[in-house]
CSV table of C-alpha atoms in Angstrom, one decimal:
chain,number,residue,atom,x,y,z
A,185,UNK,CA,-10.5,11.2,-0.9
A,186,UNK,CA,-8.1,8.0,0.1
A,187,UNK,CA,-5.3,9.9,-1.6
A,188,UNK,CA,-4.1,13.2,-2.6
A,189,UNK,CA,-1.3,14.0,-5.5
A,190,UNK,CA,0.2,17.6,-5.6
A,191,UNK,CA,3.3,19.1,-6.7
A,192,UNK,CA,5.5,15.8,-6.8
A,193,UNK,CA,4.2,14.2,-3.5
A,194,UNK,CA,1.2,11.7,-2.3
A,195,UNK,CA,-0.3,12.0,1.0
A,196,UNK,CA,-2.3,8.8,2.1
A,197,UNK,CA,-5.6,9.8,3.9
A,198,UNK,CA,-6.9,6.7,4.6
A,199,UNK,CA,-4.2,3.6,4.5
A,200,UNK,CA,-7.0,1.3,5.4
A,201,UNK,CA,-9.1,2.2,2.8
A,202,UNK,CA,-6.7,2.2,0.3
A,203,UNK,CA,-5.6,-1.3,1.3
A,204,UNK,CA,-9.0,-2.7,1.4
A,205,UNK,CA,-9.8,-0.9,-2.2
A,206,UNK,CA,-6.6,-2.4,-3.6
A,207,UNK,CA,-7.0,-6.1,-1.7
A,208,UNK,CA,-3.7,-5.8,-0.6
A,209,UNK,CA,-2.1,-8.6,0.9
A,210,UNK,CA,0.7,-8.2,3.1
A,211,UNK,CA,1.7,-11.7,3.8
A,212,UNK,CA,2.9,-11.7,0.4
A,213,UNK,CA,5.9,-9.4,1.3
A,214,UNK,CA,6.8,-12.0,4.2
A,215,UNK,CA,10.6,-12.0,3.3
A,216,UNK,CA,10.8,-16.0,4.9
A,217,UNK,CA,8.0,-16.7,2.3
A,218,UNK,CA,8.0,-17.8,-0.9
A,219,UNK,CA,9.1,-15.2,-2.8
A,220,UNK,CA,12.5,-15.6,-2.0
A,221,UNK,CA,12.9,-19.4,-2.1
């Protein structure tokens, strides 16, 4: 129930649940962080 894939589209029903499931850490996307140094 987190996402639906239909007709070439993805619908996110529970973004927070998906973030938790993937153990996603948005801090690594910080443009001033280590990825761009």
